[in-house]
Coordinates of C-alpha atoms in Angstrom, one line a residue:
Chain A
Q1 CA -26.4 -2.5 -1.9
V2 CA -24.1 0.2 -0.5
Q3 CA -23.0 2.5 -3.2
L4 CA -21.9 6.0 -4.1
V5 CA -22.9 7.3 -7.5
Q6 CA -21.2 10.4 -8.9
S7 CA -22.3 13.0 -11.5
G8 CA -21.0 12.9 -15.0
A9 CA -17.9 14.3 -16.7
E10 CA -17.3 18.0 -16.9
V11 CA -15.3 20.3 -19.2
K12 CA -14.5 23.7 -17.8
K13 CA -12.4 26.7 -18.8
P14 CA -9.6 28.0 -16.7
G15 CA -10.9 30.2 -13.9
A16 CA -14.3 28.6 -13.8
S17 CA -15.8 26.5 -11.1
V18 CA -17.0 22.9 -11.0
K19 CA -19.4 21.1 -8.6
V20 CA -19.4 17.3 -8.4
S21 CA -22.1 15.4 -6.7
C22 CA -22.0 12.0 -4.9
K23 CA -25.3 10.3 -4.1
A24 CA -25.2 7.7 -1.3
S25 CA -27.5 4.7 -1.0
G26 CA -27.8 1.5 1.0
Y27 CA -26.6 2.9 4.3
T28 CA -27.4 5.6 6.9
F29 CA -25.8 8.7 5.3
T30 CA -25.4 10.7 8.5
S31 CA -23.5 7.9 10.2
Y32 CA -20.5 8.4 8.0
G33 CA -18.4 11.1 6.4
I34 CA -17.3 11.5 2.8
S35 CA -13.7 12.1 1.6
W36 CA -12.9 13.4 -1.8
V37 CA -9.8 12.1 -3.6
R38 CA -8.5 13.1 -7.0
Q39 CA -6.2 11.5 -9.5
A40 CA -4.5 13.5 -12.3
P41 CA -3.8 11.5 -15.5
G42 CA -1.1 8.9 -14.9
Q43 CA -0.6 10.1 -11.4
G44 CA -1.3 8.8 -7.9
L45 CA -4.1 9.4 -5.5
E46 CA -4.4 12.8 -3.7
W47 CA -6.7 13.4 -0.8
M48 CA -8.6 16.6 -1.0
G49 CA -10.7 16.8 2.1
W50 CA -13.4 15.3 4.3
I51 CA -16.9 16.3 5.4
S52 CA -19.0 14.8 8.1
A53 CA -22.5 14.0 6.9
Y54 CA -23.7 14.2 10.5
N55 CA -22.9 17.8 11.3
G56 CA -21.1 19.3 8.2
N57 CA -17.7 19.6 9.8
T58 CA -15.0 19.8 7.2
N59 CA -11.2 19.2 7.0
Y60 CA -9.5 20.3 3.7
A61 CA -6.1 19.6 2.4
Q62 CA -3.9 22.6 2.9
K63 CA -3.0 23.1 -0.8
L64 CA -6.7 23.4 -1.7
Q65 CA -7.8 25.7 1.2
G66 CA -9.7 28.7 -0.1
R67 CA -10.6 27.0 -3.5
V68 CA -12.6 24.0 -2.3
T69 CA -15.9 23.7 -0.5
M70 CA -17.5 20.4 0.5
T71 CA -21.2 20.2 1.5
T72 CA -23.9 17.7 2.1
D73 CA -27.6 17.5 1.6
T74 CA -29.0 15.0 4.1
S75 CA -32.5 15.1 2.6
T76 CA -31.1 13.5 -0.6
S77 CA -28.1 11.7 0.9
T78 CA -25.8 13.6 -1.5
A79 CA -22.4 15.1 -0.9
Y80 CA -21.0 17.9 -3.1
M81 CA -17.5 19.1 -3.9
E82 CA -17.0 22.5 -5.5
L83 CA -13.6 23.6 -6.8
R84 CA -13.1 27.2 -7.9
S85 CA -10.6 29.1 -9.9
L86 CA -9.8 26.0 -12.0
R87 CA -6.4 25.6 -13.5
S88 CA -5.1 23.1 -16.1
D89 CA -3.5 21.0 -13.3
D90 CA -6.9 20.4 -11.8
T91 CA -7.7 18.1 -14.7
A92 CA -8.2 14.8 -13.0
V93 CA -10.7 12.1 -12.1
Y94 CA -12.4 13.0 -8.8
Y95 CA -13.7 10.3 -6.5
C96 CA -15.8 10.4 -3.4
A97 CA -15.3 7.7 -0.8
R98 CA -17.1 6.7 2.4
D99 CA -15.0 7.7 5.4
R100 CA -16.2 7.4 8.9
N101 CA -13.3 9.5 10.3
Y102 CA -10.7 8.9 13.0
G103 CA -8.5 6.7 10.8
D104 CA -11.2 4.5 9.2
A105 CA -10.5 3.2 5.7
F106 CA -12.3 4.4 2.6
D107 CA -14.4 1.3 2.2
I108 CA -16.8 2.4 -0.5
W109 CA -15.8 4.5 -3.6
G110 CA -17.8 6.3 -6.2
Q111 CA -17.1 5.5 -9.9
G112 CA -15.2 8.7 -10.4
T113 CA -15.9 11.9 -12.3
M114 CA -13.6 13.2 -15.0
V115 CA -13.0 17.0 -14.8
T116 CA -11.1 18.5 -17.8
V117 CA -9.9 22.1 -17.5
S118 CA -9.0 23.4 -20.9
S119 CA -9.3 26.7 -22.8
Chain B
S1 CA 3.4 16.9 6.3
Y2 CA 3.6 13.1 6.6
V3 CA 5.2 11.3 3.7
L4 CA 4.6 7.7 2.6
T5 CA 7.1 6.2 0.2
Q6 CA 6.4 3.1 -2.0
P7 CA 8.6 1.5 -4.7
P8 CA 7.3 2.5 -8.1
S9 CA 7.1 -1.0 -9.4
V10 CA 7.2 -4.6 -8.4
S11 CA 7.4 -7.6 -10.8
V12 CA 6.4 -11.1 -9.8
A13 CA 5.9 -14.4 -11.6
P14 CA 2.5 -16.1 -11.3
G15 CA 2.3 -18.3 -8.2
K16 CA 5.0 -16.4 -6.4
T17 CA 4.8 -13.9 -3.6
A18 CA 4.7 -10.1 -4.1
R19 CA 5.7 -7.8 -1.2
I20 CA 4.9 -4.1 -1.5
T21 CA 6.4 -1.8 1.1
C22 CA 5.1 1.5 2.4
G23 CA 7.7 3.6 4.3
G24 CA 6.9 6.4 6.8
N25 CA 8.3 7.8 9.9
N26 CA 7.2 5.5 12.8
I27 CA 4.4 4.2 10.6
G28 CA 4.1 1.3 13.0
S29 CA 2.3 3.7 15.4
K30 CA -0.4 4.4 12.8
S31 CA -3.1 2.3 11.1
V32 CA -2.4 1.5 7.5
H33 CA -5.0 0.8 4.8
W34 CA -4.2 -0.6 1.3
Y35 CA -6.1 -0.1 -2.0
Q36 CA -5.9 -1.9 -5.3
Q37 CA -6.6 0.1 -8.5
K38 CA -6.9 -1.5 -11.9
P39 CA -6.8 0.7 -15.0
G40 CA -9.9 2.8 -15.6
Q41 CA -11.4 1.7 -12.3
A42 CA -12.0 3.2 -8.8
P43 CA -9.7 2.0 -6.0
V44 CA -10.8 -1.0 -4.0
L45 CA -10.0 -1.5 -0.3
V46 CA -8.0 -4.8 0.1
I47 CA -6.5 -4.4 3.6
Y48 CA -7.6 -2.2 6.5
Y49 CA -6.2 -1.5 9.9
D50 CA -2.8 -3.0 9.0
S51 CA -4.0 -6.6 8.4
D52 CA -7.7 -7.0 8.2
R53 CA -9.4 -8.1 5.0
P54 CA -12.8 -6.8 3.8
S55 CA -15.3 -9.5 2.9
G56 CA -14.7 -10.7 -0.7
I57 CA -10.9 -10.1 -0.6
P58 CA -9.0 -13.4 -1.0
E59 CA -6.9 -14.7 1.9
R60 CA -3.9 -14.4 -0.5
F61 CA -3.8 -10.7 0.5
S62 CA -2.3 -9.9 3.9
G63 CA -0.7 -7.0 5.7
S64 CA 1.8 -6.1 8.4
N65 CA 3.1 -2.9 10.0
S66 CA 6.0 -2.3 12.3
G67 CA 8.7 0.3 12.8
N68 CA 9.0 2.5 9.8
T69 CA 7.6 0.1 7.2
A70 CA 4.2 -1.4 6.4
T71 CA 4.0 -4.3 4.0
L72 CA 1.2 -5.6 1.7
T73 CA 1.9 -9.3 0.8
I74 CA 0.2 -11.0 -2.1
S75 CA 0.7 -14.8 -2.0
R76 CA 0.2 -17.1 -5.0
V77 CA 0.0 -14.2 -7.3
E78 CA -2.4 -14.4 -10.2
A79 CA -2.7 -12.4 -13.4
G80 CA -5.7 -10.6 -12.1
D81 CA -3.6 -9.1 -9.3
E82 CA -1.8 -6.8 -11.8
A83 CA -2.7 -3.3 -10.7
D84 CA -1.6 -0.2 -8.8
Y85 CA -1.5 -0.5 -5.0
Y86 CA -1.6 2.4 -2.6
C87 CA -1.1 2.6 1.1
Q88 CA -2.9 5.2 3.2
V89 CA -2.8 6.5 6.8
W90 CA -4.6 9.0 8.9
D91 CA -2.3 11.6 10.5
S92 CA -4.1 12.1 13.9
S93 CA -2.2 15.4 14.7
S94 CA -3.7 17.2 11.7
E95 CA -6.6 14.8 10.9
I96 CA -5.5 14.6 7.3
R97 CA -5.4 11.5 5.2
V98 CA -2.2 10.7 3.3
F99 CA -1.7 8.3 0.4
G100 CA 1.5 6.6 -0.5
T101 CA 3.1 7.2 -3.9
G102 CA 1.7 4.0 -5.4
T103 CA 3.3 0.8 -6.6
K104 CA 2.6 -0.8 -10.0
V105 CA 2.5 -4.6 -9.7
T106 CA 3.3 -6.5 -12.9
V107 CA 2.7 -10.2 -13.2
L108 CA 5.4 -11.6 -15.5

């Protein structure tokens, strides 16, 4: 079946970096993109950015520009999201979601990865 | 940037109809998607392109979009519909995705 499986929970210190993976299966990886969405504890959903699995084009949310990098490995159908210079307010559950682009909905979601930033 | 405003909460008795609004400037010109999120779970798509339902989503879920307001309607509400609901659009001018503020639906 079509699914996205994410890597496990992470605990990081302020100033460190984290890299979360999202492995796709059940569909042609390069026919879609991947959006990353995060949710701080008790808060709403925040879109972080999008990457095309076809050509690697990216589009990042302005507030994260310079701190986030999204990549894909088509040989393993895996998308990655790296966030640098972590702060306590980056503590959140991070989701990947399938997103074809041009206004399509996020039809498949990963299970989420908890990232805790604490000294 | 584009802002989507939802009521923080909606309460509804079982069997009744819940309507969740999503307000945005001329949102009727955009395509709206809706997600349901239960505690501790990832969001699930319940309505896409204003009013289409993915397979497996009950017909009780419907959507509309016009003017400055999009609406998700849940008919014959059940206890299992209790969740947070988020609207979402794509801003074509910047190609960014925007989520609404979210609405907690409580079944009385």
